[in-house]
Every structure is written in C-alpha cells, then in structure tokens.
Amino acid sequence: PMSELTPINFTRGVPAVESFPVRDITKAAVAAMLDYSDALMQYGPALGFLPFREWLANWYGVKPNEVLTTNGSLQLIEFLSYHMIQPGDVVYTESPTYDRTLTLLRRHQATIVGIPLEADGPNVAALEAELKKRVPKFFYISPDFQNPSGSTHSLEKRKHVVELAEQYNFWLVEDAPYRWLRYRGKEEPTLFELARHRVLHMSSFTKIIAPGVRMGYMLGSADVLAKIAKIAEDTYISPVYVAHGIAYEWCRRGHLPDQIEMLKKLYAPRLDACLAAIDKYMPDAQATRPDGGFFVSVILPEGVMTTAVRAAAAKRNLNLTDGLAFFPNGGGERFLRLPFCALTPAQIDEGIRRLADSVNEVRAK
C-alpha cells in the first residue's frame, strides 16, 4: 500500500506523461522539418498550415476553408469573443462549465447565463425559460465527457438544443476535446453533424498527442472562420507552424487511430478504478458515471462544503480543486471534480479513500 505521505493530486485535468507518443512524434518532426522546412519556418496564413487543414477537412468531411487551426483551442474562445461580443452581450454556458472559458468571457464583459447541467445534458426547461427572456450571441456547450462534470448529452437533448438554436437564431459553440476518448457505450452525433450551419465545432490535439503541441482547431462557416482568422492574424500573425507541421506529419503517417486506441486502453481502467472506489468508500455520493473522458464529478452530501473537505484532505496529502470557479452564476459549493487520467488505479483508490475520510471528518463536525 501507498504511504500516507505520498501526495495525490486530484487537481488538474492533464494527460498521463506515459501517453505521449514521443518516438513517433520525433520521427515525424525530423521528416516534417526536412520535407516542409520553408513553409514551417516562414510566416504563413493565419488559418493555419494548409496541408494540416486539408487533412482535418478530409477527416471531418468539410472543406479546407471550413477549418481554422490555432495554438490550442482555448484561444479560439478569445478570438470568437472579440468577433461576436460587445460588453453586456449575453452568452450562455452550461453550469458548471470550463472555468477558463468563463474567465475569457468575463474579460470581454459578456453577461453570462448558466444553464443547469444534468447527467444527460442541459436542463431543457431552464434553457427554454432563459431564451424567452433574452437570446444569447452563442451557447458554449460541451456535449461529450464535459470538463468539469463528465456528463454526456443524450441524443434527444442534442436534437432539442439544435432545434432551439434554429428557432431563436443563435450559434452553438461546441467544445469537444474529449470526444475521441470513449471507453465504452455508444457514440452520439456531434451538434456539428446535426446542424453544420448553426455550430462552430472546436477540438484539440492536447489530450490526444500532448499539451505541448498547442494544436487546436475550429470547424464551421468559412465566412465566420475568415473573420476569426483576421483577429488571429492581428494577434500573432500565424500559429506555430513548426508544431502544426509535426502534428500533421504524425497524422499523415496514420498514427491517430492507434494513439486513440492506446489512450482508451490506458485510461479505461482508471475510470473504472475511480467509479469502483467511489462505490466502495462513498456509496451515498452523487457521482456522474461517464463512459469516457478525463473527469468524474461528485456532489458532496448535504451540508458538506467542498472548501471544508479540501482543508481536511490537505492534512491527508490529498490535493483537490475548489468547484466554485466552474459555476458562472454562483452555486457549486458541494461540487467536486475528480480528474483521473494522470493517476494509476492504485493512486485513484487511495485518493478516494482519503477523500471519503475527509468527507466523514467534515460531517462529524
């Protein structure tokens, strides 16, 4: 068994270092630099390295001018906000949602309306009630293995959200960095597949290759992407062509499907360990039970606040993140996100044992 002194971090949603395809990326890097050195070393169009955009267009069945590549996907929210938001404009997000998106939307002085999230997607009645009051510029939504909750939207809710976007005429910004990491169960169509003219679809290679590649992309209307690319150009001229050229060459060599399969084999037992440990040590916890992704989330028992549990956990060398930052309009005092991918099954089991002890200590008070 692990020593009580071994710190366990249930903090950041980072990939496992053993997942990085270092050998294949190294070979791809050498080949890319030899084959495309002039293009990769020079400034290039702000939409991104054309061969990679063509490869992605082919993978997704869109046109190359319907693909924009950037340095990671988070900055797409920043560029999109510059393009679409004036101070005071309304944007919807799920509640909870990715905290860094909230940071950027607040930087642009958007009025953020959180739509409560259930295990199978947004609360549709709440969404309809808000739409009757004011229509957003866009709804930032993450239908597959959402960060932070782990929830995945049902087909019924996906269709309903798309119908409402049609009816009220607003954009859906679909963030899907975890979608490829489905460990079991049946895949639902993306919002983009359901309504291409309504959806800007974002994803990234951060969770598939490595965060260091800084390779994000958006699919959608060529007209909107051209405007966002102009903002990108005015920000950094062009994205990091060297990194994108390496990622392209790695993809061109056919590594992506095998890498996704390897990640599933690596991470599925970690998700299983997480759910089994919750059942064993915290049987009364309200936990999401995702079929993939990086996160399980827990709603702590009545009267047990995450802030107090964090303090109790710190004494046990268990590091937790406060859940409050994920909620746009308050709430989340009992919300806890558990990122499991960077931990071994043994660490996960021990971490959740310590978590249960921490919860019981807070309860006893």
Coordinates of N, CA and C in Angstrom, one line a residue, residues 110-283:
A110 N -18.9 39.9 -21.1 CA -20.2 39.3 -21.5 C -21.1 39.1 -20.3
T111 N -22.4 39.1 -20.5 CA -23.3 38.8 -19.5 C -23.5 37.2 -19.6
I112 N -23.0 36.5 -18.6 CA -23.0 35.0 -18.7 C -24.2 34.5 -18.0
V113 N -25.0 33.6 -18.7 CA -26.2 33.0 -18.2 C -25.9 31.5 -18.1
G114 N -25.8 30.9 -16.9 CA -25.5 29.5 -16.8 C -26.8 28.6 -16.9
I115 N -26.8 27.6 -17.7 CA -27.9 26.7 -17.9 C -27.6 25.5 -17.1
P116 N -28.4 25.1 -16.1 CA -28.1 24.0 -15.2 C -27.9 22.7 -16.0
L117 N -26.8 22.0 -15.6 CA -26.5 20.8 -16.3 C -26.9 19.6 -15.5
E118 N -27.6 18.6 -16.2 CA -28.0 17.4 -15.6 C -27.1 16.3 -16.2
A119 N -27.3 15.0 -15.7 CA -26.4 13.9 -16.1 C -26.5 13.7 -17.6
D120 N -27.6 14.0 -18.2 CA -27.8 13.7 -19.7 C -27.8 15.0 -20.5
G121 N -27.2 16.1 -20.0 CA -27.2 17.3 -20.7 C -27.9 18.5 -20.0
P122 N -28.0 19.6 -20.7 CA -28.6 20.8 -20.1 C -30.1 20.6 -19.7
N123 N -30.5 21.3 -18.7 CA -31.9 21.3 -18.3 C -32.7 22.1 -19.3
V124 N -33.5 21.4 -20.2 CA -34.1 22.0 -21.3 C -35.2 23.0 -20.9
A125 N -35.9 22.7 -19.9 CA -36.9 23.7 -19.4 C -36.3 25.0 -19.0
A126 N -35.1 24.9 -18.3 CA -34.4 26.1 -17.9 C -33.9 26.9 -19.1
L127 N -33.4 26.1 -20.1 CA -32.9 26.8 -21.3 C -34.0 27.5 -22.0
E128 N -35.2 26.9 -22.2 CA -36.3 27.5 -22.8 C -36.8 28.7 -22.1
A129 N -36.8 28.7 -20.8 CA -37.2 29.8 -19.9 C -36.3 31.0 -20.2
E130 N -34.9 30.7 -20.2 CA -34.0 31.8 -20.4 C -34.1 32.4 -21.8
L131 N -34.4 31.6 -22.8 CA -34.5 32.0 -24.2 C -35.7 33.0 -24.4
K132 N -36.7 32.7 -23.6 CA -37.9 33.6 -23.7 C -37.5 35.0 -23.1
K133 N -36.5 35.1 -22.3 CA -36.1 36.4 -21.7 C -35.1 37.1 -22.6
R134 N -34.1 36.4 -23.0 CA -33.0 37.0 -23.9 C -32.2 35.9 -24.6
V135 N -32.0 36.2 -25.8 CA -31.3 35.2 -26.7 C -29.8 35.5 -26.7
P136 N -29.0 34.5 -26.6 CA -27.5 34.8 -26.5 C -26.9 34.9 -27.9
K137 N -25.7 35.5 -27.9 CA -24.9 35.5 -29.1 C -24.5 34.1 -29.5
F138 N -24.1 33.3 -28.4 CA -23.8 31.9 -28.6 C -24.0 31.2 -27.3
F139 N -24.2 29.9 -27.4 CA -24.2 29.0 -26.3 C -23.0 28.1 -26.3
Y140 N -22.1 28.3 -25.4 CA -20.9 27.5 -25.3 C -21.3 26.2 -24.6
I141 N -21.0 25.0 -25.3 CA -21.6 23.8 -24.8 C -20.7 22.6 -25.1
S142 N -20.6 21.7 -24.2 CA -19.6 20.6 -24.3 C -20.3 19.3 -24.2
P143 N -20.8 18.7 -25.3 CA -21.8 17.5 -25.1 C -21.1 16.2 -24.8
D144 N -19.8 16.1 -24.9 CA -19.1 14.8 -24.7 C -18.1 14.8 -23.6
F145 N -18.4 14.1 -22.5 CA -17.5 14.0 -21.3 C -17.0 15.4 -20.9
Q146 N -18.0 16.2 -20.5 CA -17.7 17.6 -20.3 C -16.7 17.8 -19.1
N147 N -15.8 18.8 -19.3 CA -15.0 19.3 -18.2 C -15.8 20.5 -17.6
P148 N -16.2 20.4 -16.3 CA -15.7 19.5 -15.3 C -16.6 18.4 -14.9
S149 N -17.8 18.3 -15.4 CA -18.7 17.3 -14.8 C -18.6 15.9 -15.2
G150 N -18.1 15.7 -16.4 CA -18.0 14.4 -17.0 C -19.3 14.0 -17.8
S151 N -20.3 14.9 -17.8 CA -21.6 14.5 -18.3 C -21.5 14.4 -19.9
T152 N -22.4 13.6 -20.4 CA -22.5 13.5 -21.9 C -24.0 13.6 -22.2
H153 N -24.3 14.4 -23.3 CA -25.7 14.7 -23.6 C -26.3 13.6 -24.4
S154 N -27.6 13.3 -24.1 CA -28.4 12.3 -24.8 C -28.7 12.9 -26.2
L155 N -29.0 11.9 -27.1 CA -29.3 12.3 -28.5 C -30.6 13.2 -28.4
E156 N -31.5 12.9 -27.6 CA -32.7 13.7 -27.5 C -32.4 15.2 -27.2
K157 N -31.5 15.4 -26.2 CA -31.2 16.7 -25.8 C -30.3 17.4 -26.8
R158 N -29.5 16.7 -27.5 CA -28.7 17.3 -28.6 C -29.6 17.9 -29.7
K159 N -30.6 17.1 -30.0 CA -31.6 17.5 -31.1 C -32.4 18.7 -30.6
H160 N -32.8 18.7 -29.3 CA -33.6 19.7 -28.8 C -32.8 21.1 -28.8
V161 N -31.5 21.0 -28.3 CA -30.7 22.2 -28.3 C -30.5 22.8 -29.7
V162 N -30.3 21.9 -30.7 CA -30.2 22.3 -32.1 C -31.5 23.0 -32.6
E163 N -32.6 22.4 -32.2 CA -33.9 23.0 -32.6 C -34.1 24.4 -32.0
L164 N -33.7 24.5 -30.8 CA -33.9 25.8 -30.1 C -32.9 26.9 -30.8
A165 N -31.7 26.4 -31.1 CA -30.8 27.4 -31.8 C -31.3 27.8 -33.1
E166 N -32.0 26.9 -33.8 CA -32.7 27.3 -35.1 C -33.8 28.2 -34.8
Q167 N -34.6 27.9 -33.9 CA -35.8 28.7 -33.6 C -35.5 30.1 -33.1
Y168 N -34.5 30.2 -32.3 CA -34.2 31.6 -31.7 C -33.0 32.2 -32.4
N169 N -32.3 31.5 -33.3 CA -31.3 32.1 -34.1 C -30.0 32.5 -33.3
F170 N -29.4 31.5 -32.7 CA -28.1 31.8 -32.1 C -27.1 30.7 -32.4
W171 N -25.8 31.0 -32.2 CA -24.8 30.0 -32.5 C -24.6 29.0 -31.4
L172 N -24.2 27.8 -31.7 CA -23.8 26.8 -30.7 C -22.3 26.7 -30.9
V173 N -21.5 26.9 -29.8 CA -20.1 26.7 -29.9 C -19.8 25.4 -29.1
E174 N -19.5 24.4 -29.9 CA -19.4 23.0 -29.4 C -17.9 22.7 -29.1
D175 N -17.6 22.5 -27.8 CA -16.2 22.2 -27.5 C -16.1 20.7 -27.2
A176 N -15.3 20.0 -28.0 CA -15.3 18.5 -27.9 C -13.9 17.9 -27.8
P177 N -13.0 18.4 -26.9 CA -11.7 17.9 -26.8 C -11.6 16.4 -26.3
Y178 N -12.6 16.0 -25.6 CA -12.6 14.6 -25.0 C -13.4 13.6 -25.8
R179 N -14.0 14.0 -26.9 CA -14.9 13.2 -27.6 C -14.3 11.8 -28.1
W180 N -13.1 11.9 -28.5 CA -12.5 10.6 -29.0 C -12.2 9.6 -27.9
L181 N -12.2 10.1 -26.7 CA -11.9 9.2 -25.6 C -13.1 8.5 -25.0
R182 N -13.8 7.8 -25.8 CA -15.0 7.0 -25.3 C -14.5 5.6 -25.0
Y183 N -14.6 5.2 -23.7 CA -14.1 3.8 -23.3 C -15.1 2.7 -23.5
R184 N -16.4 3.1 -23.5 CA -17.5 2.1 -23.7 C -18.7 2.8 -24.1
G185 N -19.8 2.1 -24.5 CA -21.0 2.7 -24.8 C -21.1 3.2 -26.3
K186 N -22.2 3.9 -26.6 CA -22.4 4.2 -28.0 C -22.2 5.7 -28.2
E187 N -21.6 6.1 -29.3 CA -21.3 7.5 -29.6 C -22.6 8.1 -30.2
E188 N -22.8 9.3 -29.7 CA -23.9 10.2 -30.3 C -23.3 11.1 -31.3
P189 N -24.1 11.6 -32.3 CA -23.6 12.6 -33.2 C -23.2 13.9 -32.6
T190 N -22.3 14.6 -33.1 CA -21.9 15.9 -32.6 C -23.1 16.9 -33.0
L191 N -23.1 18.0 -32.3 CA -24.0 19.0 -32.7 C -23.7 19.5 -34.1
F192 N -22.4 19.5 -34.4 CA -22.0 20.0 -35.8 C -22.5 19.1 -36.8
E193 N -22.6 17.8 -36.6 CA -23.2 16.8 -37.5 C -24.7 17.0 -37.7
L194 N -25.3 17.5 -36.6 CA -26.8 17.7 -36.6 C -27.2 19.0 -37.3
A195 N -26.3 20.0 -37.3 CA -26.7 21.3 -37.8 C -25.4 22.1 -38.1
R196 N -24.8 21.8 -39.3 CA -23.5 22.4 -39.6 C -23.5 24.0 -39.7
H197 N -24.6 24.5 -40.2 CA -24.8 25.9 -40.4 C -25.0 26.7 -39.1
R198 N -25.2 26.0 -38.0 CA -25.6 26.6 -36.7 C -24.4 26.5 -35.7
V199 N -23.5 25.6 -36.0 CA -22.5 25.2 -35.0 C -21.1 25.5 -35.4
L200 N -20.3 26.0 -34.4 CA -18.9 26.2 -34.5 C -18.3 25.1 -33.6
H201 N -17.6 24.1 -34.2 CA -17.1 22.9 -33.5 C -15.6 23.1 -33.2
M202 N -15.3 23.0 -31.9 CA -13.9 23.1 -31.5 C -13.3 21.8 -31.0
S203 N -12.1 21.6 -31.2 CA -11.4 20.5 -30.6 C -9.9 20.8 -30.6
S204 N -9.1 19.8 -30.1 CA -7.7 20.0 -29.9 C -7.0 18.7 -29.9
F205 N -5.7 18.7 -30.1 CA -4.8 17.6 -30.0 C -4.1 17.5 -28.7
T206 N -4.5 18.4 -27.7 CA -3.8 18.4 -26.4 C -4.0 17.1 -25.7
K207 N -5.2 16.5 -25.7 CA -5.5 15.3 -24.9 C -5.1 14.1 -25.7
I208 N -4.8 14.2 -27.0 CA -4.6 13.1 -27.9 C -3.1 12.9 -28.1
I209 N -2.4 14.0 -28.5 CA -0.9 13.9 -28.7 C -0.3 14.3 -27.4
A210 N -0.4 15.6 -27.1 CA 0.3 16.2 -25.9 C -0.1 17.7 -25.8
P211 N -0.2 18.2 -24.6 CA -0.5 19.7 -24.5 C 0.6 20.5 -25.1
G212 N 1.9 20.1 -25.2 CA 2.9 20.9 -25.7 C 2.8 21.2 -27.2
V213 N 2.0 20.4 -27.9 CA 1.8 20.6 -29.3 C 1.1 21.9 -29.6
R214 N 0.2 22.4 -28.7 CA -0.6 23.6 -28.9 C -1.3 23.6 -30.2
M215 N -2.2 22.6 -30.4 CA -2.8 22.4 -31.6 C -4.3 22.3 -31.4
G216 N -5.0 23.4 -31.6 CA -6.4 23.5 -31.5 C -7.0 23.8 -32.9
Y217 N -8.3 23.5 -33.0 CA -8.9 23.9 -34.3 C -10.4 24.1 -34.1
M218 N -11.0 24.8 -35.1 CA -12.4 25.1 -35.2 C -12.9 24.7 -36.6
L219 N -14.1 24.1 -36.6 CA -14.7 23.8 -37.9 C -16.0 24.6 -37.9
G220 N -16.4 25.1 -39.1 CA -17.6 25.8 -39.2 C -17.6 26.7 -40.5
S221 N -18.6 27.6 -40.5 CA -18.8 28.5 -41.6 C -17.5 29.2 -42.0
A222 N -17.2 29.1 -43.3 CA -15.9 29.7 -43.8 C -15.9 31.2 -43.6
D223 N -17.1 31.8 -43.7 CA -17.2 33.2 -43.5 C -16.8 33.7 -42.1
V224 N -17.4 33.0 -41.1 CA -17.0 33.3 -39.7 C -15.6 33.0 -39.4
L225 N -15.1 31.8 -39.9 CA -13.7 31.5 -39.7 C -12.7 32.5 -40.3
A226 N -13.0 33.0 -41.4 CA -12.2 34.0 -42.1 C -12.1 35.3 -41.2
K227 N -13.2 35.6 -40.5 CA -13.2 36.8 -39.6 C -12.4 36.5 -38.4
I228 N -12.5 35.3 -37.8 CA -11.7 34.9 -36.7 C -10.2 34.8 -37.0
A229 N -9.9 34.3 -38.2 CA -8.5 34.2 -38.6 C -7.9 35.6 -38.7
K230 N -8.7 36.6 -39.1 CA -8.2 38.0 -39.2 C -7.8 38.5 -37.8
I231 N -8.6 38.2 -36.8 CA -8.3 38.5 -35.4 C -7.1 37.8 -35.0
A232 N -7.0 36.5 -35.3 CA -5.8 35.7 -35.0 C -4.5 36.4 -35.6
E233 N -4.7 36.8 -36.9 CA -3.5 37.4 -37.6 C -3.1 38.7 -36.9
D234 N -4.0 39.4 -36.5 CA -3.7 40.7 -35.8 C -3.2 40.4 -34.4
T235 N -3.3 39.2 -33.9 CA -2.8 38.8 -32.5 C -1.4 38.2 -32.6
Y236 N -1.2 37.2 -33.5 CA 0.1 36.5 -33.5 C 0.6 36.3 -34.9
I237 N 0.0 36.9 -35.9 CA 0.4 36.8 -37.4 C 0.0 35.4 -37.9
S238 N 0.7 34.3 -37.4 CA 0.3 33.0 -37.7 C 0.6 32.0 -36.6
P239 N -0.2 30.9 -36.5 CA 0.1 30.0 -35.4 C 1.4 29.3 -35.5
V240 N 1.7 28.4 -34.6 CA 3.1 27.8 -34.5 C 3.2 26.8 -35.6
Y241 N 3.6 27.2 -36.8 CA 3.7 26.3 -37.9 C 4.6 25.1 -37.7
V242 N 5.7 25.2 -36.9 CA 6.6 24.1 -36.7 C 5.8 23.0 -36.0
A243 N 5.1 23.3 -34.9 CA 4.4 22.3 -34.1 C 3.3 21.7 -34.9
H244 N 2.6 22.6 -35.7 CA 1.5 22.1 -36.5 C 2.0 21.2 -37.7
G245 N 3.1 21.5 -38.2 CA 3.7 20.7 -39.3 C 4.1 19.3 -38.7
I246 N 4.6 19.3 -37.5 CA 5.0 18.0 -36.9 C 3.7 17.2 -36.6
A247 N 2.7 17.8 -36.1 CA 1.4 17.1 -35.8 C 0.8 16.6 -37.1
Y248 N 0.9 17.4 -38.2 CA 0.3 17.0 -39.5 C 1.0 15.8 -40.0
E249 N 2.4 15.8 -39.9 CA 3.2 14.7 -40.5 C 2.8 13.4 -39.7
W250 N 2.7 13.5 -38.3 CA 2.3 12.4 -37.5 C 1.0 11.8 -37.9
C251 N 0.0 12.7 -38.1 CA -1.3 12.3 -38.6 C -1.3 11.7 -40.0
R252 N -0.5 12.3 -40.9 CA -0.4 11.8 -42.2 C 0.1 10.4 -42.3
R253 N 1.0 10.1 -41.3 CA 1.6 8.7 -41.2 C 0.6 7.7 -40.6
G254 N -0.6 8.1 -40.3 CA -1.6 7.2 -39.8 C -1.6 6.8 -38.4
H255 N -0.9 7.6 -37.5 CA -0.8 7.3 -36.1 C -2.1 7.6 -35.3
L256 N -2.9 8.5 -35.8 CA -4.0 8.9 -34.9 C -4.9 7.8 -34.4
P257 N -5.5 6.9 -35.3 CA -6.3 5.9 -34.8 C -5.7 5.0 -33.7
D258 N -4.4 4.6 -33.9 CA -3.7 3.7 -33.0 C -3.5 4.5 -31.6
Q259 N -3.2 5.7 -31.7 CA -3.0 6.5 -30.5 C -4.3 6.6 -29.7
I260 N -5.4 6.8 -30.4 CA -6.7 6.9 -29.7 C -7.0 5.5 -29.0
E261 N -6.7 4.4 -29.7 CA -6.9 3.1 -29.1 C -6.0 2.9 -27.9
M262 N -4.8 3.3 -28.0 CA -3.8 3.2 -26.8 C -4.3 4.0 -25.6
L263 N -4.8 5.2 -25.9 CA -5.3 6.0 -24.8 C -6.5 5.4 -24.1
K264 N -7.4 4.8 -24.9 CA -8.6 4.1 -24.3 C -8.1 3.0 -23.4
K265 N -7.1 2.2 -23.9 CA -6.7 1.0 -23.0 C -6.0 1.6 -21.8
L266 N -5.3 2.7 -21.9 CA -4.6 3.2 -20.7 C -5.6 3.8 -19.7
Y267 N -6.6 4.6 -20.2 CA -7.5 5.4 -19.3 C -8.7 4.6 -18.8
A268 N -9.2 3.7 -19.6 CA -10.5 3.0 -19.2 C -10.4 2.3 -17.8
P269 N -9.2 1.6 -17.5 CA -9.1 1.1 -16.2 C -9.0 2.1 -15.1
R270 N -8.6 3.3 -15.4 CA -8.5 4.4 -14.4 C -9.9 4.9 -14.1
L271 N -10.7 5.1 -15.2 CA -12.1 5.4 -14.9 C -12.8 4.4 -14.1
D272 N -12.6 3.1 -14.4 CA -13.2 2.0 -13.7 C -12.8 2.0 -12.2
A273 N -11.5 2.3 -12.0 CA -11.0 2.4 -10.6 C -11.6 3.5 -9.8
C274 N -11.8 4.6 -10.5 CA -12.4 5.8 -9.9 C -13.9 5.5 -9.5
L275 N -14.7 4.9 -10.4 CA -16.1 4.6 -10.1 C -16.2 3.5 -9.0
A276 N -15.3 2.5 -9.1 CA -15.3 1.4 -8.1 C -15.0 2.0 -6.7
A277 N -14.0 2.9 -6.6 CA -13.6 3.4 -5.3 C -14.7 4.3 -4.8
I278 N -15.4 5.0 -5.6 CA -16.5 5.8 -5.1 C -17.6 4.9 -4.5
D279 N -17.9 3.8 -5.2 CA -18.9 2.9 -4.8 C -18.4 2.2 -3.4
K280 N -17.1 2.0 -3.3 CA -16.6 1.3 -2.1 C -16.6 2.2 -0.9
Y281 N -16.0 3.4 -1.1 CA -15.7 4.3 0.0 C -16.8 5.3 0.3
M282 N -17.6 5.7 -0.8 CA -18.5 6.8 -0.7 C -19.8 6.3 -1.3
P283 N -20.5 5.2 -0.8 CA -21.6 4.7 -1.6 C -22.8 5.6 -1.7

